[in-house]
C-alpha cells in the first residue's frame, strides 16, 4: 500500500528563519515518484518538485532544497530564510511506478506553514 | 489555455440534485485526473484518464459518481443524487504523461445543502 505521512500539522516561524517540513512514505514499489506541492490560501495546488526513486541526489532551487533518503523513506523539504509569502499548506505526495499505483498521487495530510513578519 | 481550467469555481446545490463539474486540461496533456479535497485533508484520488478512457476509476466513492472525457481533452465529473457528504473541493489536474508531474486547476467548491 502507498502511504505518505506528514507528522507536522502546523509550523510557525518568524521571517528569515529556516524551516524543514518532514515527509515519510511507504511503498512496495521499486520504482516510484515523490512530489511536493504548495497550496496557498487561494487554493490552487502549485507543483514544486518531482523526484524518481532512482535519483537520490539532493536538489536545491533558490531558497528551496529537498533531501531524499531511501534508507529512511523520507523526502524532506527545507525553506531557507523563510518569507511571509511562503505561508501555505505544503503537501508531500507519492506515485507508484507501475500497475495499479501508476499515475495516481497519494497525498499526505499537509503541513500548514505560517511565516510571521 | 495556459493552465488547467475548472468551471464553475463554486457550486451550491440541493441534496438529491445532479451536478456536473467541468475540467479543461492543459493543451497536449494526455493524462487527466480528478481529486477531491475535504477541509484539512490532502487531496484524495477519484479517477484518471489516459486519452479518452478511464485508466483507473478505483477512487470513485460509489456509483453516483461518474466521469467522462469523450474527445480526450475536456472532462466532466458527474454526481447524481448529491448528498451533504459530497461537499468538498473537486480538483482536476493534467500531465503530459502519467509519469510526469501533474498541474492542478483552482478547483470547484461544491456545497450540498
PDB file of C-alpha atoms in Angstrom:
ATOM      1  CA  UNK A   1       0.000   0.000   0.000  1.00  0.00           C
ATOM      2  CA  UNK A   2       1.090   3.541  -0.664  1.00  0.00           C
ATOM      3  CA  UNK A   3       1.125   5.940   2.249  1.00  0.00           C
ATOM      4  CA  UNK A   4       2.535   9.383   2.967  1.00  0.00           C
ATOM      5  CA  UNK A   5       2.887  10.742   6.476  1.00  0.00           C
ATOM      6  CA  UNK A   6       3.428  14.391   7.271  1.00  0.00           C
ATOM      7  CA  UNK A   7       3.664  14.382  11.033  1.00  0.00           C
ATOM      8  CA  UNK A   8       3.824  18.160  11.387  1.00  0.00           C
ATOM      9  CA  UNK A   9       0.322  19.554  11.168  1.00  0.00           C
ATOM     10  CA  UNK A  10       1.297  23.185  11.720  1.00  0.00           C
ATOM     11  CA  UNK A  11       4.578  25.055  11.888  1.00  0.00           C
ATOM     12  CA  UNK A  12       5.074  28.731  12.724  1.00  0.00           C
ATOM     13  CA  UNK A  13       8.324  30.574  12.162  1.00  0.00           C
ATOM     14  CA  UNK A  14       9.474  34.148  12.026  1.00  0.00           C
ATOM     15  CA  UNK A  15      10.658  35.578   8.749  1.00  0.00           C
ATOM     16  CA  UNK A  16      14.255  34.691   7.792  1.00  0.00           C
ATOM     17  CA  UNK A  17      14.239  31.520   9.846  1.00  0.00           C
ATOM     18  CA  UNK A  18      14.985  28.222   8.118  1.00  0.00           C
ATOM     19  CA  UNK A  19      12.262  25.596   8.309  1.00  0.00           C
ATOM     20  CA  UNK A  20      12.147  21.900   7.394  1.00  0.00           C
ATOM     21  CA  UNK A  21       8.957  20.067   6.504  1.00  0.00           C
ATOM     22  CA  UNK A  22       9.086  16.330   7.065  1.00  0.00           C
ATOM     23  CA  UNK A  23       7.699  13.636   4.778  1.00  0.00           C
ATOM     24  CA  UNK A  24       7.859   9.895   5.320  1.00  0.00           C
ATOM     25  CA  UNK A  25       6.481   7.472   2.759  1.00  0.00           C
ATOM     26  CA  UNK A  26       5.633   3.796   2.471  1.00  0.00           C
ATOM     27  CA  UNK A  27       5.577   1.812  -0.743  1.00  0.00           C
ATOM     28  CA  UNK A  28       6.305  -1.674  -2.009  1.00  0.00           C
ATOM     29  CA  UNK A  29       7.171  -0.417  -5.481  1.00  0.00           C
ATOM     30  CA  UNK A  30      10.809  -0.366  -6.506  1.00  0.00           C
ATOM     31  CA  UNK A  31      10.093   2.453  -8.931  1.00  0.00           C
ATOM     32  CA  UNK A  32       8.127   5.369  -7.568  1.00  0.00           C
ATOM     33  CA  UNK A  33       7.929   9.144  -7.689  1.00  0.00           C
ATOM     34  CA  UNK A  34       7.848  11.716  -4.933  1.00  0.00           C
ATOM     35  CA  UNK A  35       6.400  15.194  -5.140  1.00  0.00           C
ATOM     36  CA  UNK A  36       5.933  18.356  -3.154  1.00  0.00           C
ATOM     37  CA  UNK A  37       3.077  20.752  -3.799  1.00  0.00           C
ATOM     38  CA  UNK A  38       2.287  24.129  -2.267  1.00  0.00           C
ATOM     39  CA  UNK A  39      -1.294  25.229  -1.631  1.00  0.00           C
ATOM     40  CA  UNK A  40      -1.528  28.949  -0.838  1.00  0.00           C
ATOM     41  CA  UNK A  41      -4.725  30.479   0.570  1.00  0.00           C
ATOM     42  CA  UNK A  42      -6.031  30.874  -2.989  1.00  0.00           C
ATOM     43  CA  UNK A  43      -6.424  27.086  -3.031  1.00  0.00           C
ATOM     44  CA  UNK A  44      -4.618  26.080  -6.202  1.00  0.00           C
ATOM     45  CA  UNK A  45      -2.007  23.356  -5.804  1.00  0.00           C
ATOM     46  CA  UNK A  46       1.334  24.522  -7.141  1.00  0.00           C
ATOM     47  CA  UNK A  47       3.867  21.928  -8.252  1.00  0.00           C
ATOM     48  CA  UNK A  48       7.301  22.327  -6.635  1.00  0.00           C
ATOM     49  CA  UNK A  49       9.343  19.217  -7.362  1.00  0.00           C
ATOM     50  CA  UNK A  50       9.236  15.646  -8.654  1.00  0.00           C
ATOM     51  CA  UNK A  51      11.901  13.021  -7.894  1.00  0.00           C
ATOM     52  CA  UNK A  52      12.103   9.425  -9.003  1.00  0.00           C
ATOM     53  CA  UNK A  53      13.218   6.620  -6.731  1.00  0.00           C
ATOM     54  CA  UNK A  54      16.487   6.073  -8.562  1.00  0.00           C
ATOM     55  CA  UNK A  55      17.706   9.613  -8.114  1.00  0.00           C
ATOM     56  CA  UNK A  56      18.764  10.226  -4.532  1.00  0.00           C
ATOM     57  CA  UNK A  57      20.678  13.390  -5.237  1.00  0.00           C
ATOM     58  CA  UNK A  58      19.542  16.283  -3.139  1.00  0.00           C
ATOM     59  CA  UNK A  59      18.234  19.252  -5.025  1.00  0.00           C
ATOM     60  CA  UNK A  60      18.396  22.982  -4.433  1.00  0.00           C
ATOM     61  CA  UNK A  61      16.268  25.567  -6.155  1.00  0.00           C
ATOM     62  CA  UNK A  62      16.802  29.068  -4.818  1.00  0.00           C
ATOM     63  CA  UNK A  63      15.703  29.066  -1.180  1.00  0.00           C
ATOM     64  CA  UNK A  64      14.190  25.592  -1.507  1.00  0.00           C
ATOM     65  CA  UNK A  65      16.048  22.332  -1.017  1.00  0.00           C
ATOM     66  CA  UNK A  66      14.987  18.715  -0.816  1.00  0.00           C
ATOM     67  CA  UNK A  67      16.643  15.815   0.987  1.00  0.00           C
ATOM     68  CA  UNK A  68      15.692  12.368  -0.340  1.00  0.00           C
ATOM     69  CA  UNK A  69      16.845   9.411   1.758  1.00  0.00           C
ATOM     70  CA  UNK A  70      15.670   5.970   0.682  1.00  0.00           C
ATOM     71  CA  UNK A  71      17.223   4.376   3.767  1.00  0.00           C
ATOM     72  CA  UNK A  72      14.732   6.209   5.979  1.00  0.00           C
ATOM     73  CA  UNK A  73      11.954   6.545   3.358  1.00  0.00           C
ATOM     74  CA  UNK A  74      11.995  10.282   3.768  1.00  0.00           C
ATOM     75  CA  UNK A  75      11.748  13.211   1.405  1.00  0.00           C
ATOM     76  CA  UNK A  76      12.129  16.357   3.481  1.00  0.00           C
ATOM     77  CA  UNK A  77      11.750  19.916   2.259  1.00  0.00           C
ATOM     78  CA  UNK A  78      13.712  22.865   3.637  1.00  0.00           C
ATOM     79  CA  UNK A  79      12.991  26.529   3.081  1.00  0.00           C
ATOM     80  CA  UNK A  80      15.954  28.765   3.830  1.00  0.00           C
ATOM     81  CA  UNK A  81      15.430  32.335   5.002  1.00  0.00           C
ATOM     82  CA  UNK A  82      11.657  31.964   5.014  1.00  0.00           C
ATOM     83  CA  UNK A  83       9.425  34.787   3.819  1.00  0.00           C
ATOM     84  CA  UNK A  84       5.823  35.720   4.545  1.00  0.00           C
ATOM     85  CA  UNK A  85       4.888  34.639   1.005  1.00  0.00           C
ATOM     86  CA  UNK A  86       5.954  31.096   1.893  1.00  0.00           C
ATOM     87  CA  UNK A  87       2.907  30.809   4.162  1.00  0.00           C
ATOM     88  CA  UNK A  88       0.801  27.985   2.735  1.00  0.00           C
ATOM     89  CA  UNK A  89      -0.104  24.339   3.176  1.00  0.00           C
ATOM     90  CA  UNK A  90       2.576  22.062   1.797  1.00  0.00           C
ATOM     91  CA  UNK A  91       1.755  18.571   0.599  1.00  0.00           C
ATOM     92  CA  UNK A  92       4.073  15.669   0.019  1.00  0.00           C
ATOM     93  CA  UNK A  93       2.812  13.053  -2.441  1.00  0.00           C
ATOM     94  CA  UNK A  94       3.793   9.659  -3.789  1.00  0.00           C
ATOM     95  CA  UNK A  95       3.042   7.935  -7.077  1.00  0.00           C
ATOM     96  CA  UNK A  96       3.810   4.340  -7.914  1.00  0.00           C
ATOM     97  CA  UNK A  97       5.807   3.294 -10.925  1.00  0.00           C
ATOM     98  CA  UNK A  98       3.553   0.628 -12.326  1.00  0.00           C
ATOM     99  CA  UNK A  99       0.397  -1.408 -12.119  1.00  0.00           C
ATOM    100  CA  UNK A 100      -2.459  -0.102 -10.035  1.00  0.00           C
ATOM    101  CA  UNK A 101      -0.366   2.602  -8.406  1.00  0.00           C
ATOM    102  CA  UNK A 102       0.798   4.210 -11.625  1.00  0.00           C
ATOM    103  CA  UNK A 103      -0.499   7.697 -12.267  1.00  0.00           C
ATOM    104  CA  UNK A 104      -2.418   8.366  -9.092  1.00  0.00           C
ATOM    105  CA  UNK A 105      -0.972  10.568  -6.376  1.00  0.00           C
ATOM    106  CA  UNK A 106      -1.186   9.620  -2.725  1.00  0.00           C
ATOM    107  CA  UNK A 107      -1.046  12.768  -0.636  1.00  0.00           C
ATOM    108  CA  UNK A 108      -0.116  13.352   2.962  1.00  0.00           C
ATOM    109  CA  UNK A 109      -2.414  15.446   5.141  1.00  0.00           C
ATOM    110  CA  UNK A 110      -0.274  18.518   4.611  1.00  0.00           C
ATOM    111  CA  UNK A 111       1.694  20.876   6.828  1.00  0.00           C
ATOM    112  CA  UNK A 112       0.371  24.382   7.404  1.00  0.00           C
ATOM    113  CA  UNK A 113       3.347  26.748   7.411  1.00  0.00           C
ATOM    114  CA  UNK A 114       2.873  30.240   8.787  1.00  0.00           C
ATOM    115  CA  UNK A 115       5.695  32.734   8.438  1.00  0.00           C
ATOM    116  CA  UNK A 116       5.331  35.812  10.635  1.00  0.00           C
ATOM    117  CA  UNK A 117       6.890  39.130   9.700  1.00  0.00           C
TER     118      UNK A 117
ATOM    119  CA  UNK B   1      -5.210  27.754 -22.239  1.00  0.00           C
ATOM    120  CA  UNK B   2      -2.091  28.244 -20.191  1.00  0.00           C
ATOM    121  CA  UNK B   3      -3.263  26.233 -17.199  1.00  0.00           C
ATOM    122  CA  UNK B   4      -5.921  23.783 -16.101  1.00  0.00           C
ATOM    123  CA  UNK B   5      -9.297  25.473 -16.027  1.00  0.00           C
ATOM    124  CA  UNK B   6     -12.227  24.301 -13.919  1.00  0.00           C
ATOM    125  CA  UNK B   7     -15.788  25.541 -14.022  1.00  0.00           C
ATOM    126  CA  UNK B   8     -17.710  26.547 -12.076  1.00  0.00           C
ATOM    127  CA  UNK B   9     -15.439  27.751  -9.301  1.00  0.00           C
ATOM    128  CA  UNK B  10     -18.288  27.430  -6.825  1.00  0.00           C
ATOM    129  CA  UNK B  11     -21.449  25.355  -6.944  1.00  0.00           C
ATOM    130  CA  UNK B  12     -24.221  25.231  -4.381  1.00  0.00           C
ATOM    131  CA  UNK B  13     -26.858  22.574  -4.919  1.00  0.00           C
ATOM    132  CA  UNK B  14     -29.682  20.987  -3.015  1.00  0.00           C
ATOM    133  CA  UNK B  15     -29.475  17.483  -1.677  1.00  0.00           C
ATOM    134  CA  UNK B  16     -30.658  14.999  -4.256  1.00  0.00           C
ATOM    135  CA  UNK B  17     -29.828  17.137  -7.286  1.00  0.00           C
ATOM    136  CA  UNK B  18     -27.496  16.278 -10.158  1.00  0.00           C
ATOM    137  CA  UNK B  19     -24.323  18.292 -10.802  1.00  0.00           C
ATOM    138  CA  UNK B  20     -21.659  18.435 -13.475  1.00  0.00           C
ATOM    139  CA  UNK B  21     -18.171  19.781 -12.930  1.00  0.00           C
ATOM    140  CA  UNK B  22     -16.017  20.634 -15.913  1.00  0.00           C
ATOM    141  CA  UNK B  23     -12.264  20.471 -16.414  1.00  0.00           C
ATOM    142  CA  UNK B  24     -10.298  21.867 -19.331  1.00  0.00           C
ATOM    143  CA  UNK B  25      -6.739  20.487 -19.165  1.00  0.00           C
ATOM    144  CA  UNK B  26      -3.512  21.947 -20.457  1.00  0.00           C
ATOM    145  CA  UNK B  27      -3.373  21.543 -24.208  1.00  0.00           C
ATOM    146  CA  UNK B  28      -1.481  18.431 -25.253  1.00  0.00           C
ATOM    147  CA  UNK B  29      -1.677  16.706 -21.895  1.00  0.00           C
ATOM    148  CA  UNK B  30      -2.805  13.110 -22.345  1.00  0.00           C
ATOM    149  CA  UNK B  31      -3.451  12.300 -18.692  1.00  0.00           C
ATOM    150  CA  UNK B  32      -6.257  13.918 -16.706  1.00  0.00           C
ATOM    151  CA  UNK B  33      -7.054  13.359 -13.041  1.00  0.00           C
ATOM    152  CA  UNK B  34      -9.855  14.133 -10.626  1.00  0.00           C
ATOM    153  CA  UNK B  35      -9.255  14.502  -6.899  1.00  0.00           C
ATOM    154  CA  UNK B  36     -11.470  15.502  -4.001  1.00  0.00           C
ATOM    155  CA  UNK B  37     -10.240  17.562  -1.065  1.00  0.00           C
ATOM    156  CA  UNK B  38     -12.109  17.910   2.194  1.00  0.00           C
ATOM    157  CA  UNK B  39     -11.269  20.603   4.714  1.00  0.00           C
ATOM    158  CA  UNK B  40      -7.974  19.969   6.468  1.00  0.00           C
ATOM    159  CA  UNK B  41      -7.153  16.930   4.344  1.00  0.00           C
ATOM    160  CA  UNK B  42      -4.908  16.161   1.434  1.00  0.00           C
ATOM    161  CA  UNK B  43      -6.480  15.552  -1.967  1.00  0.00           C
ATOM    162  CA  UNK B  44      -7.917  12.078  -2.487  1.00  0.00           C
ATOM    163  CA  UNK B  45      -7.765  10.377  -5.838  1.00  0.00           C
ATOM    164  CA  UNK B  46     -11.020   9.725  -7.686  1.00  0.00           C
ATOM    165  CA  UNK B  47     -10.238   8.777 -11.281  1.00  0.00           C
ATOM    166  CA  UNK B  48      -7.762   9.317 -14.060  1.00  0.00           C
ATOM    167  CA  UNK B  49      -7.922   9.196 -17.830  1.00  0.00           C
ATOM    168  CA  UNK B  50      -5.305   8.306 -20.335  1.00  0.00           C
ATOM    169  CA  UNK B  51      -6.696   9.784 -23.513  1.00  0.00           C
ATOM    170  CA  UNK B  52     -10.425   9.101 -23.698  1.00  0.00           C
ATOM    171  CA  UNK B  53     -10.542   6.040 -21.483  1.00  0.00           C
ATOM    172  CA  UNK B  54     -10.690   5.855 -17.716  1.00  0.00           C
ATOM    173  CA  UNK B  55      -7.443   4.106 -16.809  1.00  0.00           C
ATOM    174  CA  UNK B  56      -8.232   3.891 -13.109  1.00  0.00           C
ATOM    175  CA  UNK B  57     -11.590   4.743 -11.525  1.00  0.00           C
ATOM    176  CA  UNK B  58     -10.984   2.909  -8.269  1.00  0.00           C
ATOM    177  CA  UNK B  59     -11.196   6.085  -6.233  1.00  0.00           C
ATOM    178  CA  UNK B  60     -14.806   6.892  -7.143  1.00  0.00           C
ATOM    179  CA  UNK B  61     -16.707   6.501  -3.855  1.00  0.00           C
ATOM    180  CA  UNK B  62     -19.860   4.912  -5.303  1.00  0.00           C
ATOM    181  CA  UNK B  63     -21.936   4.607  -8.455  1.00  0.00           C
ATOM    182  CA  UNK B  64     -23.380   8.105  -8.027  1.00  0.00           C
ATOM    183  CA  UNK B  65     -20.067   9.424  -9.347  1.00  0.00           C
ATOM    184  CA  UNK B  66     -19.144   9.187 -12.993  1.00  0.00           C
ATOM    185  CA  UNK B  67     -16.652  10.971 -15.230  1.00  0.00           C
ATOM    186  CA  UNK B  68     -16.162  11.207 -18.976  1.00  0.00           C
ATOM    187  CA  UNK B  69     -13.586  12.539 -21.366  1.00  0.00           C
ATOM    188  CA  UNK B  70     -15.153  11.847 -24.774  1.00  0.00           C
ATOM    189  CA  UNK B  71     -12.610  13.544 -27.023  1.00  0.00           C
ATOM    190  CA  UNK B  72      -9.502  13.147 -24.930  1.00  0.00           C
ATOM    191  CA  UNK B  73      -9.456  16.755 -23.803  1.00  0.00           C
ATOM    192  CA  UNK B  74     -12.225  18.289 -21.661  1.00  0.00           C
ATOM    193  CA  UNK B  75     -13.573  16.114 -18.863  1.00  0.00           C
ATOM    194  CA  UNK B  76     -16.795  16.242 -16.898  1.00  0.00           C
ATOM    195  CA  UNK B  77     -17.305  14.817 -13.427  1.00  0.00           C
ATOM    196  CA  UNK B  78     -20.951  13.963 -12.851  1.00  0.00           C
ATOM    197  CA  UNK B  79     -22.548  13.412  -9.468  1.00  0.00           C
ATOM    198  CA  UNK B  80     -26.091  12.071  -9.202  1.00  0.00           C
ATOM    199  CA  UNK B  81     -28.417  12.376  -6.210  1.00  0.00           C
ATOM    200  CA  UNK B  82     -25.964  14.571  -4.336  1.00  0.00           C
ATOM    201  CA  UNK B  83     -25.584  14.147  -0.602  1.00  0.00           C
ATOM    202  CA  UNK B  84     -24.288  16.568   2.024  1.00  0.00           C
ATOM    203  CA  UNK B  85     -21.201  14.390   2.400  1.00  0.00           C
ATOM    204  CA  UNK B  86     -20.271  15.149  -1.204  1.00  0.00           C
ATOM    205  CA  UNK B  87     -19.445  18.725  -0.188  1.00  0.00           C
ATOM    206  CA  UNK B  88     -15.751  19.293  -0.881  1.00  0.00           C
ATOM    207  CA  UNK B  89     -13.367  20.934  -3.310  1.00  0.00           C
ATOM    208  CA  UNK B  90     -13.067  18.919  -6.503  1.00  0.00           C
ATOM    209  CA  UNK B  91      -9.670  19.292  -8.111  1.00  0.00           C
ATOM    210  CA  UNK B  92      -8.721  18.478 -11.662  1.00  0.00           C
ATOM    211  CA  UNK B  93      -5.143  18.018 -12.852  1.00  0.00           C
ATOM    212  CA  UNK B  94      -3.421  17.128 -16.089  1.00  0.00           C
ATOM    213  CA  UNK B  95       0.009  15.883 -17.035  1.00  0.00           C
ATOM    214  CA  UNK B  96       1.908  15.294 -20.244  1.00  0.00           C
ATOM    215  CA  UNK B  97       2.136  11.595 -19.453  1.00  0.00           C
ATOM    216  CA  UNK B  98       1.195   9.526 -16.409  1.00  0.00           C
ATOM    217  CA  UNK B  99       4.736   9.610 -15.040  1.00  0.00           C
ATOM    218  CA  UNK B 100       5.324  13.337 -15.316  1.00  0.00           C
ATOM    219  CA  UNK B 101       4.209  15.967 -12.855  1.00  0.00           C
ATOM    220  CA  UNK B 102       0.557  16.912 -12.677  1.00  0.00           C
ATOM    221  CA  UNK B 103      -0.623  20.513 -12.793  1.00  0.00           C
ATOM    222  CA  UNK B 104      -3.781  21.373 -10.913  1.00  0.00           C
ATOM    223  CA  UNK B 105      -6.663  23.692 -11.573  1.00  0.00           C
ATOM    224  CA  UNK B 106      -8.089  26.037  -8.981  1.00  0.00           C
ATOM    225  CA  UNK B 107     -10.832  23.586  -8.074  1.00  0.00           C
ATOM    226  CA  UNK B 108     -14.614  23.631  -7.841  1.00  0.00           C
ATOM    227  CA  UNK B 109     -16.021  24.107  -4.370  1.00  0.00           C
ATOM    228  CA  UNK B 110     -19.196  22.035  -4.173  1.00  0.00           C
ATOM    229  CA  UNK B 111     -21.633  22.668  -1.353  1.00  0.00           C
ATOM    230  CA  UNK B 112     -24.654  20.425  -0.955  1.00  0.00           C
ATOM    231  CA  UNK B 113     -27.346  21.949   1.260  1.00  0.00           C
TER     232      UNK B 113
END
